[in-house]
Structure formats: C-alpha cells, structure tokens
XYZ file of C-alpha atoms in Angstrom:
292
model
C -2.187 -14.242 16.763
C 0.173 -11.222 16.474
C 0.607 -10.157 12.837
C 4.371 -10.219 13.342
C 4.236 -13.911 14.194
C 2.245 -15.040 11.175
C 3.886 -17.696 9.094
C 4.232 -17.461 5.302
C 1.618 -20.218 5.055
C -0.833 -18.108 7.015
C -0.370 -15.219 4.620
C -0.570 -17.564 1.627
C -3.905 -18.782 2.967
C -5.446 -15.267 2.689
C -6.269 -16.108 -0.940
C -5.841 -19.873 -1.610
C -3.820 -20.712 -4.649
C -6.043 -23.592 -5.712
C -9.753 -24.245 -6.056
C -11.308 -26.686 -3.622
C -14.688 -28.322 -4.243
C -16.959 -27.559 -1.323
C -20.442 -28.902 -0.601
C -22.702 -26.510 1.321
C -25.719 -27.502 3.323
C -28.946 -25.482 3.021
C -28.006 -23.140 5.887
C -24.603 -22.395 4.388
C -26.105 -21.791 0.936
C -28.660 -19.385 2.421
C -25.895 -17.496 4.257
C -23.796 -17.294 1.113
C -26.771 -16.014 -0.902
C -27.589 -13.386 1.725
C -23.954 -12.311 1.761
C -23.917 -11.971 -2.029
C -26.796 -9.482 -1.778
C -24.985 -7.302 0.777
C -24.094 -3.888 -0.666
C -20.727 -2.200 -0.284
C -20.127 0.585 -2.870
C -16.484 0.970 -3.866
C -14.188 2.106 -6.618
C -11.598 -0.365 -7.965
C -8.619 1.188 -9.716
C -8.119 -0.507 -13.066
C -5.443 1.863 -14.377
C -3.231 4.237 -12.382
C -0.664 4.293 -9.550
C -2.354 1.563 -7.526
C -3.976 -0.946 -9.949
C -6.277 -3.314 -8.072
C -6.608 -0.987 -5.080
C -10.118 -0.860 -3.635
C -11.522 2.408 -2.291
C -14.608 1.695 -0.203
C -17.179 4.502 -0.259
C -18.713 5.115 3.163
C -21.818 7.246 3.678
C -20.888 10.873 3.120
C -18.601 12.864 0.857
C -15.274 11.744 -0.637
C -12.917 13.992 -2.593
C -10.772 12.687 -5.433
C -7.714 14.627 -6.501
C -4.009 15.353 -6.040
C -4.157 17.305 -2.744
C -3.343 15.620 0.527
C -6.812 16.288 1.940
C -8.502 14.099 -0.682
C -9.817 10.765 0.580
C -8.887 9.219 -2.776
C -5.550 10.724 -3.712
C -4.040 10.449 -7.177
C -0.519 11.458 -8.121
C -0.723 12.158 -11.833
C -0.505 15.747 -13.133
C -3.556 15.374 -15.401
C -5.673 15.180 -12.249
C -6.683 18.468 -10.575
C -6.002 19.263 -6.914
C -9.690 18.688 -6.149
C -10.900 16.935 -9.255
C -14.203 15.190 -8.404
C -16.556 14.443 -5.575
C -18.279 11.193 -4.642
C -21.413 11.467 -2.481
C -22.880 8.312 -0.909
C -26.381 8.658 0.567
C -29.258 6.327 1.224
C -30.480 6.971 -2.348
C -27.273 5.889 -4.006
C -23.765 6.969 -4.997
C -23.224 10.012 -7.306
C -20.119 11.611 -8.792
C -19.675 15.303 -9.649
C -16.887 17.075 -11.435
C -15.364 19.973 -9.432
C -14.548 22.177 -12.426
C -11.440 20.136 -13.106
C -9.092 21.042 -15.939
C -9.413 17.739 -17.784
C -12.884 16.743 -16.745
C -14.470 13.662 -15.219
C -15.713 10.932 -17.584
C -18.319 8.243 -16.822
C -18.671 5.453 -19.406
C -16.893 7.548 -22.039
C -18.890 10.733 -21.540
C -17.635 13.852 -19.804
C -20.125 14.807 -17.106
C -21.395 18.324 -16.485
C -23.860 17.587 -13.662
C -23.904 14.940 -10.875
C -24.371 11.405 -12.176
C -25.538 8.425 -10.121
C -23.264 5.387 -10.555
C -24.404 1.808 -11.086
C -22.623 -1.548 -11.013
C -19.886 -1.777 -13.619
C -19.739 1.921 -14.538
C -16.250 3.156 -15.535
C -14.970 6.420 -14.099
C -12.014 8.210 -15.691
C -10.045 11.088 -14.181
C -6.930 12.093 -16.132
C -5.353 8.743 -17.029
C -6.725 6.951 -13.993
C -9.633 4.557 -14.537
C -11.897 3.098 -11.845
C -14.663 0.525 -11.946
C -17.652 1.150 -9.690
C -18.854 -1.993 -7.854
C -21.551 -2.537 -5.262
C -21.295 -6.167 -4.200
C -19.590 -6.787 -0.853
C -18.430 -10.220 -2.057
C -16.775 -8.648 -5.143
C -15.187 -5.920 -2.981
C -13.725 -8.436 -0.524
C -12.432 -10.728 -3.278
C -10.781 -7.862 -5.094
C -9.234 -6.620 -1.839
C -7.846 -10.119 -1.171
C -6.360 -10.381 -4.648
C -4.815 -6.934 -4.362
C -3.316 -7.791 -0.978
C -1.768 -10.900 -2.444
C -0.196 -8.861 -5.229
C 1.364 -6.343 -2.831
C 2.509 -8.629 0.018
C 5.718 -10.660 0.272
C 4.588 -14.241 0.964
C 7.400 -15.168 3.348
C 7.203 -12.195 5.709
C 3.717 -10.745 5.134
C 5.336 -7.326 4.585
C 4.879 -5.103 1.542
C 6.911 -6.148 -1.479
C 9.359 -3.856 -3.225
C 7.008 -2.631 -5.921
C 4.274 -1.584 -3.502
C 6.694 0.025 -1.048
C 7.997 2.163 -3.921
C 4.490 3.325 -4.717
C 3.923 4.347 -1.095
C 7.331 6.043 -1.049
C 6.414 8.013 -4.132
C 3.248 9.320 -2.484
C 5.335 10.327 0.555
C 7.927 12.138 -1.524
C 5.221 14.251 -3.228
C 4.876 16.141 0.069
C 8.605 16.390 0.832
C 9.957 19.846 1.866
C 12.836 21.165 3.907
C 10.471 21.166 6.867
C 9.170 17.681 6.100
C 11.951 15.565 4.591
C 11.635 11.884 3.680
C 14.261 9.302 4.564
C 14.847 5.684 3.705
C 16.688 3.006 5.708
C 17.741 -0.089 3.775
C 19.399 -3.038 5.462
C 20.861 -6.372 4.391
C 20.804 -9.303 6.759
C 24.091 -11.147 7.227
C 25.038 -14.631 8.368
C 21.586 -16.101 8.986
C 22.101 -19.654 10.262
C 18.363 -20.298 9.940
C 17.192 -18.077 7.153
C 13.448 -18.521 7.672
C 13.590 -17.988 11.441
C 15.856 -14.974 10.993
C 13.608 -13.307 8.393
C 10.541 -13.782 10.568
C 12.424 -12.381 13.567
C 13.216 -9.291 11.537
C 9.538 -9.036 10.540
C 8.445 -9.097 14.187
C 11.003 -6.428 15.073
C 9.851 -4.125 12.245
C 6.167 -4.505 13.196
C 6.866 -3.840 16.857
C 9.088 -0.834 16.163
C 7.792 0.880 13.052
C 4.157 0.015 12.600
C 2.737 3.520 13.061
C 1.608 6.544 11.093
C 4.195 7.967 8.700
C 6.422 4.837 8.724
C 6.250 2.114 6.106
C 8.436 -0.901 5.589
C 8.808 -3.923 3.370
C 11.028 -6.667 1.981
C 12.916 -5.233 -1.026
C 15.390 -8.009 -1.817
C 16.303 -11.649 -1.058
C 17.427 -10.866 2.487
C 17.040 -7.097 2.551
C 14.390 -4.739 3.892
C 13.616 -1.012 3.712
C 11.886 1.472 6.012
C 10.564 4.801 4.700
C 10.112 7.665 7.147
C 8.018 10.789 6.651
C 9.010 14.035 8.347
C 12.437 12.582 9.263
C 15.812 14.131 8.426
C 18.666 11.940 7.235
C 20.496 12.503 10.553
C 17.472 11.397 12.534
C 17.057 8.382 10.238
C 20.710 7.500 10.888
C 20.046 7.518 14.648
C 16.960 5.314 14.133
C 19.136 2.983 11.985
C 21.711 2.757 14.750
C 19.008 1.811 17.247
C 17.729 -0.774 14.819
C 21.199 -2.327 14.517
C 21.399 -2.601 18.315
C 17.958 -4.253 18.465
C 19.045 -6.736 15.784
C 22.253 -7.381 17.699
C 20.262 -8.182 20.857
C 18.430 -10.843 18.822
C 21.750 -12.287 17.591
C 21.252 -10.819 14.068
C 23.734 -8.797 11.999
C 22.875 -6.259 9.297
C 24.598 -3.825 7.001
C 22.500 -0.632 6.950
C 22.355 2.276 4.531
C 20.467 5.613 4.903
C 19.343 8.182 2.294
C 17.085 11.203 2.421
C 15.544 13.995 0.411
C 13.780 17.347 0.820
C 12.787 17.545 -2.875
C 9.265 16.596 -3.902
C 10.602 15.905 -7.398
C 12.883 13.059 -6.283
C 12.078 9.687 -7.804
C 11.165 6.937 -5.332
C 13.468 4.424 -7.031
C 16.354 6.918 -6.852
C 15.939 7.427 -3.122
C 15.670 3.685 -2.374
C 18.657 2.917 -4.602
C 20.720 5.522 -2.789
C 20.006 3.805 0.531
C 20.801 0.394 -1.010
C 24.142 1.688 -2.375
C 24.996 2.926 1.137
C 23.968 -0.461 2.443
C 26.292 -2.195 -0.112
C 29.104 0.086 1.073
C 28.473 -1.017 4.642
C 28.776 -4.650 3.491
C 32.124 -3.894 1.828
C 33.357 -2.195 5.009
C 32.732 -5.311 7.079
C 29.016 -5.181 7.744
C 27.019 -4.678 10.954
C 27.277 -0.903 10.645
C 25.377 2.143 9.411
C 26.500 4.141 6.342
C 25.000 7.397 5.125
C 24.218 7.730 1.389
C-alpha cells in the first residue's frame, strides 16, 4: 500500500499500544530465539538533539562530529568537527577519538587509544550520550518506539517537535548560496476532516518526498514544509503551486512563507515566521499565499 494512503490505525499498529498474550508453537519459539541472537551493532542516543534515535553501524568506518560529511552528525558546539570514529569489522566494533577538543568518553573514562565496545557501553561526546547495543531485536524495538514518538498518528507525517529538529540541522548549513525556506499552511473549511487531512498527506508525499525537502503536521489542521537550498521567492512559487494542487482536490488553505540565509537562525523562529504569515493569509480571506 502507498505510504500516503495509510490510515492512522495502520501507523498506530507499528507499535501496538497494548500487550497481547500470544502462544507460540515450537517452530515460532525457535524462530524467535534465533532472531534474538541476530547481531546488529548500533548506537542509541540517550541524550542529545535526537533522543531515542538509532544509528545502525554497518561494516566499515563511521565518523561522528559536527561536519556535514559525518555519518553520525551532532549539532552541539562541545563536539568537534570530526570528533570520533567508529570502525565495524568482523572482529567487533571499536571507537577512537580523533584528537577532539573535549575528548571521547567510554563508561566514564576518556579514551586515548581505540576501544572495543560491548553491549550496554555508554559513549559520551560533548553533552551527547549514546548506548551501544548489539541485539537486532533491541535495535528494531528501539527504532519502532522512536518512530512512534516522532510521527503524527493521524497522518503518519513527522510531528512538530521532530520537524523542528530536522529544520535546525538544515539551518546549520544555511548560506546566501544555500538558503532555507519554510512553507506553513492552514487547511480551511474541511467538510470531512479526516478525509481532508489524509488527502493533504497524500499530496505532500507525492510532491515533496525527496532529498532536501521535509514536511510534517505542526498544528491541529496545519502543516509545514522545509526546503533546503531554496530562496524565499522560489518557496513562494512552490507554495502557489501547492495552493493550486489543493484547489484541484477541492481543498482550501491559507499559506505563509519564510526564509533565511543565516546559519544562526533558530528553527522555532523560522517556523513561527511562516505561521505568522499564514495567520495573515487567514485574516485576508484565506486561500492565498503571504510572504513573511
């Protein structure tokens, strides 16, 4: 089934909200036991920008740091550009400090040479803390729980909090040559609220589900799209095309647009600016685009 057509129940079923007693036959028990033994090294963020986020560690080398070329990228200033290195080989998973300013700490001790990690080890870089896990079952369960905490249950889109985190990462790289823009829009006059919200979800997935474009539900009947490498003028043109697409589906929306070229801009400030422009569009009669 197309992701855009999933019902809220389908997304709620990703991680059931209740415990069900299940009886397994011998074959099922053997399969479950074999699965529990499967190994999938990963880091789970316990403290930092993305608490609960799982970073699987494939065979090879992974950099951790603030620079955009790091496979595990952290935003905080206490973390160096290239802070640490994770190496996964057939013999295990090791971590090395890359002469970082504030050091890399494993289980409370600052490391000076490569250290092999084992189940449950705690890894600290700056103020970010990770737990090292190896069980595939634990990795998948943690991923499911994290997904549930970041996804809006009705639409299956990112919720406001997680969209702001992603926007903040995007703004970190903002420049005059690579601006970041936000489109916020409020749905109007939905005769069938659920059907209308899911129609918007399908439209967003079909139109914006590609690299450098993120979107989510940020209010009761409002959504936001964040665009990397997009000027405010281009975002306004995209917003106008979005309004026409909504019109063709019999939907009305008041749309606001904001943008920045400053990497110091706060994500909440940029989103709020788009929402204030959206509110102005509502006051002016709705079904239009207003620049913030």
